[in-house]
Amino acid sequence: MSLFSTPFDPARDTALVTGAGKGIGRAIAQALIGEGVRTVFADVNAERVRAAISASSKPELAVPWVGDLARLEACDELLVAAHAALGEVSHFVHSASPPRREADHALAVDRKTWQEMHAVNLDAGFHLAREIAKRLIAAKQPGSFLFLTSLHAGTPRNLPHYSTAKAAMAMLVKELAKSFGRHGIRVNALVPGAIAAGGFVADASLAKHIPLGRLGAADDLAPMALTVLSNNLSAYVTGAAFVIDGGLSLTNWFEAPVLDA
Ligand SMILES: NC(=O)c1ccc[n+]([C@@H]2O[C@H](COP(=O)([O-])OP(=O)(O)OC[C@H]3O[C@@H](n4cnc5c(N)ncnc54)[C@H](O)[C@@H]3O)[C@@H](O)[C@H]2O)c1
């Protein structure tokens, strides 16, 4: 039998994807739908959710949810809606993140922007993952969670609210992976490089620093996301961080050497 023929069990697997209206979250949610997995598309923007679902291959498998995940009460409302629609949530993807504005440097970023960035990335991610896990553990069911972190969990981005939120998320992945592992719940990080997906307005000249020679696209992330999420393909993988950056993090800004054949 082909190794890749059954990454998911549509009769049992279900998913909740935050930030599913745009960019990487949208690509992952649509790819899960493509594998027959019933999926909640959660986002703060109603029009984006509607468009993401209608552009997916089987819209009938999608459950829309709209709300602001910076609010803890909204996270609870999302949990109620997701569990009502799906039963247990076996696969959780946390991709929602507020816009990153270059003007929000260390001397400029205001308190509200700082708090919102941490609330959505870290607080919502922790709360949703913990509550989903509690139910899976009680039901003795396996799960797989994926957090979208960043290369800037480890290197500055000139946006201190963003890099510190991502650094905390990277540790949250390790904490949860260690705590939930014995209960069959795997927790991993996907670490995108420069992905021209919506949230990152890339200068095309950045491509010269990328060994694979181009900026990434949201669809470059989805296959790896599904591979790591799949309990059939990645059963022994937890607490790991998968860098998908075309080699950007190898360059440290020196040009690659010209290699004579
Ligand atoms: N694009 C990149 O180059 C890149 C690089 C590193 C990390 N990442 C991370 O990957 C993830 C996805 O990035 P992207 O560029 O595709 O993002 P994006 O900005 O295109 O999409 C983010 C989505 O989150 C939603 N969102 C924002 N605030 C929300 C809130 N309060 N409640 C609910 N939903 C909210 C937005 O409406 C949007 O649809 C993010 O966590 C981002 O930090 C992206």
Short mmCIF file of N, CA and C in Angstrom, two decimals, residues 39-170:
data_model
loop_
_atom_site.label_atom_id
_atom_site.label_comp_id
_atom_site.label_asym_id
_atom_site.label_seq_id
_atom_site.Cartn_x
_atom_site.Cartn_y
_atom_site.Cartn_z
N THR A 39 -13.38 20.74 8.68
CA THR A 39 -12.46 21.76 9.20
C THR A 39 -13.20 23.05 9.53
N VAL A 40 -12.96 23.57 10.74
CA VAL A 40 -13.45 24.91 11.10
C VAL A 40 -12.47 25.95 10.57
N PHE A 41 -12.98 26.89 9.78
CA PHE A 41 -12.20 28.03 9.29
C PHE A 41 -12.48 29.19 10.23
N ALA A 42 -11.52 29.53 11.11
CA ALA A 42 -11.72 30.59 12.10
C ALA A 42 -10.88 31.81 11.73
N ASP A 43 -11.51 32.97 11.74
CA ASP A 43 -10.79 34.20 11.42
C ASP A 43 -11.61 35.39 11.91
N VAL A 44 -10.95 36.52 12.06
CA VAL A 44 -11.65 37.74 12.51
C VAL A 44 -12.39 38.42 11.35
N ASN A 45 -12.07 38.04 10.13
CA ASN A 45 -12.61 38.73 8.96
C ASN A 45 -13.63 37.82 8.24
N ALA A 46 -14.91 38.19 8.30
CA ALA A 46 -15.98 37.35 7.78
C ALA A 46 -15.88 37.15 6.27
N GLU A 47 -15.54 38.21 5.56
CA GLU A 47 -15.47 38.11 4.10
C GLU A 47 -14.35 37.14 3.67
N ARG A 48 -13.23 37.21 4.40
CA ARG A 48 -12.13 36.28 4.08
C ARG A 48 -12.53 34.83 4.33
N VAL A 49 -13.26 34.59 5.42
CA VAL A 49 -13.69 33.22 5.72
C VAL A 49 -14.61 32.72 4.60
N ARG A 50 -15.54 33.57 4.20
CA ARG A 50 -16.49 33.16 3.17
C ARG A 50 -15.74 32.83 1.87
N ALA A 51 -14.80 33.72 1.49
CA ALA A 51 -14.07 33.51 0.24
C ALA A 51 -13.18 32.26 0.32
N ALA A 52 -12.54 32.04 1.47
CA ALA A 52 -11.66 30.87 1.62
C ALA A 52 -12.45 29.58 1.50
N ILE A 53 -13.64 29.56 2.09
CA ILE A 53 -14.45 28.34 2.03
C ILE A 53 -14.98 28.12 0.62
N SER A 54 -15.47 29.19 0.00
CA SER A 54 -16.07 28.98 -1.33
C SER A 54 -15.00 28.61 -2.36
N ALA A 55 -13.72 28.96 -2.09
CA ALA A 55 -12.65 28.57 -3.03
C ALA A 55 -12.06 27.20 -2.69
N SER A 56 -12.60 26.52 -1.67
CA SER A 56 -12.04 25.21 -1.33
C SER A 56 -12.74 24.12 -2.14
N SER A 57 -12.07 22.97 -2.20
CA SER A 57 -12.55 21.92 -3.11
C SER A 57 -13.86 21.28 -2.67
N LYS A 58 -14.12 21.24 -1.34
CA LYS A 58 -15.37 20.63 -0.85
C LYS A 58 -15.94 21.54 0.24
N PRO A 59 -16.54 22.66 -0.15
CA PRO A 59 -17.02 23.64 0.84
C PRO A 59 -17.97 23.04 1.86
N GLU A 60 -18.61 21.95 1.51
CA GLU A 60 -19.58 21.34 2.44
C GLU A 60 -18.88 20.75 3.68
N LEU A 61 -17.56 20.55 3.61
CA LEU A 61 -16.82 20.02 4.77
C LEU A 61 -16.33 21.14 5.70
N ALA A 62 -16.53 22.40 5.29
CA ALA A 62 -16.00 23.53 6.05
C ALA A 62 -17.04 24.11 6.98
N VAL A 63 -16.57 24.53 8.16
CA VAL A 63 -17.44 25.19 9.14
C VAL A 63 -16.89 26.60 9.36
N PRO A 64 -17.65 27.64 9.03
CA PRO A 64 -17.14 29.00 9.22
C PRO A 64 -17.28 29.45 10.67
N TRP A 65 -16.29 30.23 11.13
CA TRP A 65 -16.41 30.89 12.43
C TRP A 65 -15.70 32.23 12.34
N VAL A 66 -16.36 33.27 12.83
CA VAL A 66 -15.79 34.62 12.77
C VAL A 66 -15.75 35.22 14.15
N GLY A 67 -14.59 35.71 14.58
CA GLY A 67 -14.46 36.35 15.88
C GLY A 67 -13.04 36.81 16.11
N ASP A 68 -12.88 37.61 17.16
CA ASP A 68 -11.58 38.21 17.47
C ASP A 68 -10.88 37.38 18.55
N LEU A 69 -9.86 36.64 18.16
CA LEU A 69 -9.18 35.73 19.08
C LEU A 69 -8.27 36.44 20.07
N ALA A 70 -8.20 37.77 19.98
CA ALA A 70 -7.51 38.52 21.03
C ALA A 70 -8.34 38.52 22.32
N ARG A 71 -9.62 38.19 22.20
CA ARG A 71 -10.52 38.13 23.36
C ARG A 71 -10.67 36.69 23.82
N LEU A 72 -10.40 36.45 25.10
CA LEU A 72 -10.49 35.08 25.61
C LEU A 72 -11.90 34.52 25.50
N GLU A 73 -12.92 35.41 25.70
CA GLU A 73 -14.32 34.94 25.58
C GLU A 73 -14.59 34.45 24.17
N ALA A 74 -13.99 35.11 23.18
CA ALA A 74 -14.18 34.67 21.79
C ALA A 74 -13.54 33.30 21.58
N CYS A 75 -12.40 33.07 22.22
CA CYS A 75 -11.77 31.74 22.12
C CYS A 75 -12.72 30.67 22.66
N ASP A 76 -13.38 30.98 23.78
CA ASP A 76 -14.32 30.02 24.35
C ASP A 76 -15.51 29.81 23.42
N GLU A 77 -15.97 30.89 22.80
CA GLU A 77 -17.08 30.74 21.84
C GLU A 77 -16.65 29.86 20.66
N LEU A 78 -15.41 30.04 20.22
CA LEU A 78 -14.90 29.20 19.12
C LEU A 78 -14.86 27.73 19.54
N LEU A 79 -14.42 27.47 20.76
CA LEU A 79 -14.36 26.08 21.23
C LEU A 79 -15.76 25.45 21.25
N VAL A 80 -16.72 26.20 21.75
CA VAL A 80 -18.10 25.67 21.80
C VAL A 80 -18.60 25.37 20.39
N ALA A 81 -18.36 26.32 19.48
CA ALA A 81 -18.83 26.14 18.10
C ALA A 81 -18.13 24.96 17.43
N ALA A 82 -16.82 24.84 17.65
CA ALA A 82 -16.06 23.77 16.99
C ALA A 82 -16.48 22.41 17.52
N HIS A 83 -16.64 22.29 18.84
CA HIS A 83 -17.02 21.00 19.40
C HIS A 83 -18.45 20.64 19.02
N ALA A 84 -19.32 21.65 18.91
CA ALA A 84 -20.70 21.38 18.49
C ALA A 84 -20.74 20.88 17.05
N ALA A 85 -19.90 21.44 16.21
CA ALA A 85 -19.92 21.07 14.79
C ALA A 85 -19.17 19.77 14.51
N LEU A 86 -18.08 19.53 15.25
CA LEU A 86 -17.17 18.43 14.89
C LEU A 86 -17.11 17.30 15.90
N GLY A 87 -17.61 17.48 17.12
CA GLY A 87 -17.24 16.58 18.21
C GLY A 87 -15.84 16.96 18.65
N GLU A 88 -14.97 15.96 18.87
CA GLU A 88 -13.59 16.31 19.26
C GLU A 88 -12.85 16.95 18.08
N VAL A 89 -11.92 17.85 18.41
CA VAL A 89 -11.04 18.44 17.40
C VAL A 89 -9.72 17.68 17.48
N SER A 90 -9.43 16.86 16.47
CA SER A 90 -8.20 16.06 16.54
C SER A 90 -6.97 16.81 16.02
N HIS A 91 -7.19 17.82 15.17
CA HIS A 91 -6.07 18.55 14.58
C HIS A 91 -6.31 20.05 14.73
N PHE A 92 -5.36 20.70 15.41
CA PHE A 92 -5.48 22.14 15.67
C PHE A 92 -4.30 22.85 15.04
N VAL A 93 -4.59 23.88 14.24
CA VAL A 93 -3.54 24.68 13.59
C VAL A 93 -3.73 26.13 14.01
N HIS A 94 -2.69 26.74 14.58
CA HIS A 94 -2.80 28.13 15.03
C HIS A 94 -1.95 29.02 14.13
N SER A 95 -2.63 29.68 13.18
CA SER A 95 -1.94 30.53 12.21
C SER A 95 -2.34 32.00 12.33
N ALA A 96 -3.42 32.30 13.07
CA ALA A 96 -3.88 33.69 13.18
C ALA A 96 -2.80 34.55 13.82
N SER A 97 -2.62 35.73 13.27
CA SER A 97 -1.66 36.68 13.83
C SER A 97 -2.02 38.06 13.31
N PRO A 98 -2.04 39.08 14.17
CA PRO A 98 -2.36 40.43 13.70
C PRO A 98 -1.36 40.93 12.68
N PRO A 99 -1.74 41.97 11.92
CA PRO A 99 -0.82 42.51 10.90
C PRO A 99 0.49 42.98 11.51
N ARG A 100 1.58 42.77 10.74
CA ARG A 100 2.88 43.28 11.19
C ARG A 100 3.15 44.55 10.37
N ARG A 101 3.31 45.64 11.11
CA ARG A 101 3.56 46.94 10.46
C ARG A 101 4.97 47.38 10.76
N GLU A 102 5.72 47.70 9.68
CA GLU A 102 7.14 48.05 9.85
C GLU A 102 7.32 49.25 10.77
N ALA A 103 6.28 50.12 10.86
CA ALA A 103 6.40 51.32 11.70
C ALA A 103 6.42 50.99 13.19
N ASP A 104 6.01 49.77 13.57
CA ASP A 104 5.91 49.42 14.99
C ASP A 104 7.25 48.94 15.56
N HIS A 105 8.28 49.76 15.41
CA HIS A 105 9.59 49.38 15.93
C HIS A 105 9.65 49.62 17.44
N ALA A 106 10.82 49.35 18.02
CA ALA A 106 10.92 49.32 19.48
C ALA A 106 10.50 50.62 20.15
N LEU A 107 10.77 51.74 19.51
CA LEU A 107 10.41 53.01 20.13
C LEU A 107 8.99 53.44 19.80
N ALA A 108 8.34 52.76 18.87
CA ALA A 108 7.03 53.24 18.39
C ALA A 108 5.86 52.35 18.81
N VAL A 109 6.10 51.05 18.96
CA VAL A 109 4.96 50.14 19.16
C VAL A 109 4.18 50.52 20.43
N ASP A 110 2.85 50.65 20.29
CA ASP A 110 2.07 51.05 21.47
C ASP A 110 1.59 49.83 22.24
N ARG A 111 1.06 50.09 23.42
CA ARG A 111 0.72 49.01 24.34
C ARG A 111 -0.38 48.10 23.78
N LYS A 112 -1.35 48.72 23.11
CA LYS A 112 -2.47 47.93 22.56
C LYS A 112 -1.96 46.95 21.48
N THR A 113 -1.08 47.46 20.61
CA THR A 113 -0.53 46.62 19.54
C THR A 113 0.31 45.49 20.14
N TRP A 114 1.10 45.85 21.15
CA TRP A 114 1.93 44.84 21.83
C TRP A 114 1.03 43.74 22.41
N GLN A 115 -0.01 44.17 23.14
CA GLN A 115 -0.86 43.20 23.83
C GLN A 115 -1.65 42.34 22.85
N GLU A 116 -2.12 42.95 21.77
CA GLU A 116 -2.91 42.20 20.80
C GLU A 116 -2.06 41.12 20.14
N MET A 117 -0.81 41.47 19.82
CA MET A 117 0.07 40.49 19.18
C MET A 117 0.29 39.28 20.09
N HIS A 118 0.51 39.55 21.36
CA HIS A 118 0.71 38.44 22.30
C HIS A 118 -0.59 37.70 22.57
N ALA A 119 -1.70 38.44 22.64
CA ALA A 119 -3.00 37.81 22.93
C ALA A 119 -3.38 36.80 21.85
N VAL A 120 -3.20 37.18 20.60
CA VAL A 120 -3.63 36.30 19.51
C VAL A 120 -2.65 35.14 19.34
N ASN A 121 -1.37 35.45 19.26
CA ASN A 121 -0.38 34.39 19.00
C ASN A 121 -0.23 33.44 20.19
N LEU A 122 -0.04 34.02 21.35
CA LEU A 122 0.35 33.20 22.50
C LEU A 122 -0.84 32.81 23.38
N ASP A 123 -1.60 33.82 23.85
CA ASP A 123 -2.67 33.52 24.81
C ASP A 123 -3.75 32.67 24.16
N ALA A 124 -4.19 33.06 22.96
CA ALA A 124 -5.22 32.27 22.28
C ALA A 124 -4.68 30.89 21.93
N GLY A 125 -3.45 30.84 21.46
CA GLY A 125 -2.87 29.54 21.10
C GLY A 125 -2.82 28.59 22.28
N PHE A 126 -2.37 29.11 23.43
CA PHE A 126 -2.31 28.28 24.63
C PHE A 126 -3.70 27.85 25.08
N HIS A 127 -4.62 28.80 25.16
CA HIS A 127 -5.96 28.50 25.67
C HIS A 127 -6.67 27.47 24.77
N LEU A 128 -6.64 27.71 23.46
CA LEU A 128 -7.33 26.79 22.55
C LEU A 128 -6.70 25.40 22.61
N ALA A 129 -5.37 25.34 22.56
CA ALA A 129 -4.69 24.03 22.58
C ALA A 129 -4.98 23.28 23.88
N ARG A 130 -4.95 24.00 24.99
CA ARG A 130 -5.17 23.33 26.28
C ARG A 130 -6.60 22.79 26.39
N GLU A 131 -7.57 23.59 25.96
CA GLU A 131 -8.96 23.15 26.07
C GLU A 131 -9.25 21.99 25.11
N ILE A 132 -8.71 22.06 23.90
CA ILE A 132 -8.90 20.96 22.95
C ILE A 132 -8.26 19.69 23.51
N ALA A 133 -7.06 19.85 24.09
CA ALA A 133 -6.35 18.70 24.65
C ALA A 133 -7.10 18.07 25.82
N LYS A 134 -7.68 18.91 26.69
CA LYS A 134 -8.41 18.37 27.84
C LYS A 134 -9.48 17.38 27.38
N ARG A 135 -10.21 17.76 26.34
CA ARG A 135 -11.29 16.89 25.86
C ARG A 135 -10.74 15.64 25.18
N LEU A 136 -9.65 15.79 24.42
CA LEU A 136 -9.06 14.61 23.77
C LEU A 136 -8.55 13.62 24.82
N ILE A 137 -7.92 14.16 25.87
CA ILE A 137 -7.38 13.29 26.93
C ILE A 137 -8.54 12.56 27.62
N ALA A 138 -9.62 13.28 27.93
CA ALA A 138 -10.78 12.66 28.59
C ALA A 138 -11.39 11.58 27.69
N ALA A 139 -11.39 11.83 26.39
CA ALA A 139 -11.99 10.88 25.44
C ALA A 139 -11.00 9.79 25.02
N LYS A 140 -9.73 9.89 25.53
CA LYS A 140 -8.65 8.95 25.15
C LYS A 140 -8.47 8.89 23.63
N GLN A 141 -8.44 10.06 23.03
CA GLN A 141 -8.24 10.13 21.58
C GLN A 141 -6.93 10.85 21.28
N PRO A 142 -6.24 10.44 20.21
CA PRO A 142 -5.00 11.12 19.82
C PRO A 142 -5.28 12.46 19.16
N GLY A 143 -4.24 13.30 19.12
CA GLY A 143 -4.38 14.60 18.47
C GLY A 143 -3.05 15.06 17.92
N SER A 144 -3.12 16.10 17.11
CA SER A 144 -1.92 16.66 16.53
C SER A 144 -2.13 18.16 16.35
N PHE A 145 -1.23 18.95 16.94
CA PHE A 145 -1.36 20.41 16.92
C PHE A 145 -0.15 21.01 16.20
N LEU A 146 -0.40 22.11 15.49
CA LEU A 146 0.67 22.78 14.75
C LEU A 146 0.58 24.28 14.98
N PHE A 147 1.68 24.88 15.41
CA PHE A 147 1.74 26.33 15.64
C PHE A 147 2.64 26.97 14.57
N LEU A 148 2.15 28.05 13.97
CA LEU A 148 2.97 28.80 13.02
C LEU A 148 3.83 29.76 13.82
N THR A 149 5.13 29.47 13.90
CA THR A 149 6.04 30.39 14.59
C THR A 149 6.76 31.22 13.54
N SER A 150 8.04 31.42 13.65
CA SER A 150 8.74 32.29 12.70
C SER A 150 10.25 32.12 12.89
N LEU A 151 11.02 32.40 11.84
CA LEU A 151 12.48 32.50 12.02
C LEU A 151 12.78 33.54 13.09
N HIS A 152 11.86 34.53 13.25
CA HIS A 152 12.07 35.62 14.20
C HIS A 152 11.71 35.23 15.64
N ALA A 153 11.46 33.94 15.88
CA ALA A 153 11.46 33.44 17.25
C ALA A 153 12.89 33.42 17.78
N GLY A 154 13.85 33.44 16.86
CA GLY A 154 15.26 33.36 17.27
C GLY A 154 16.12 34.52 16.83
N THR A 155 15.62 35.31 15.87
CA THR A 155 16.39 36.47 15.41
C THR A 155 15.48 37.69 15.38
N PRO A 156 16.00 38.88 15.64
CA PRO A 156 15.16 40.08 15.68
C PRO A 156 14.49 40.37 14.35
N ARG A 157 13.35 41.02 14.44
CA ARG A 157 12.58 41.39 13.22
C ARG A 157 12.35 42.90 13.15
N ASN A 158 12.93 43.65 14.10
CA ASN A 158 12.64 45.08 14.25
C ASN A 158 11.20 45.32 14.64
N LEU A 159 10.50 44.26 15.06
CA LEU A 159 9.12 44.32 15.57
C LEU A 159 9.10 43.53 16.88
N PRO A 160 9.44 44.17 18.00
CA PRO A 160 9.67 43.40 19.23
C PRO A 160 8.42 42.69 19.76
N HIS A 161 7.24 43.25 19.51
CA HIS A 161 6.02 42.57 19.94
C HIS A 161 5.84 41.27 19.18
N TYR A 162 6.23 41.26 17.90
CA TYR A 162 6.09 40.07 17.06
C TYR A 162 7.13 39.01 17.41
N SER A 163 8.40 39.41 17.45
CA SER A 163 9.45 38.40 17.70
C SER A 163 9.32 37.80 19.10
N THR A 164 8.94 38.60 20.08
CA THR A 164 8.81 38.03 21.43
C THR A 164 7.60 37.10 21.52
N ALA A 165 6.52 37.44 20.81
CA ALA A 165 5.35 36.54 20.81
C ALA A 165 5.72 35.21 20.15
N LYS A 166 6.48 35.27 19.06
CA LYS A 166 6.86 34.03 18.36
C LYS A 166 7.86 33.21 19.17
N ALA A 167 8.77 33.90 19.88
CA ALA A 167 9.71 33.18 20.73
C ALA A 167 8.96 32.43 21.83
N ALA A 168 7.95 33.08 22.40
CA ALA A 168 7.16 32.42 23.44
C ALA A 168 6.37 31.25 22.85
N MET A 169 5.85 31.42 21.67
CA MET A 169 5.12 30.31 21.02
C MET A 169 6.04 29.10 20.80
N ALA A 170 7.28 29.38 20.41
CA ALA A 170 8.23 28.28 20.17
C ALA A 170 8.43 27.46 21.44
#
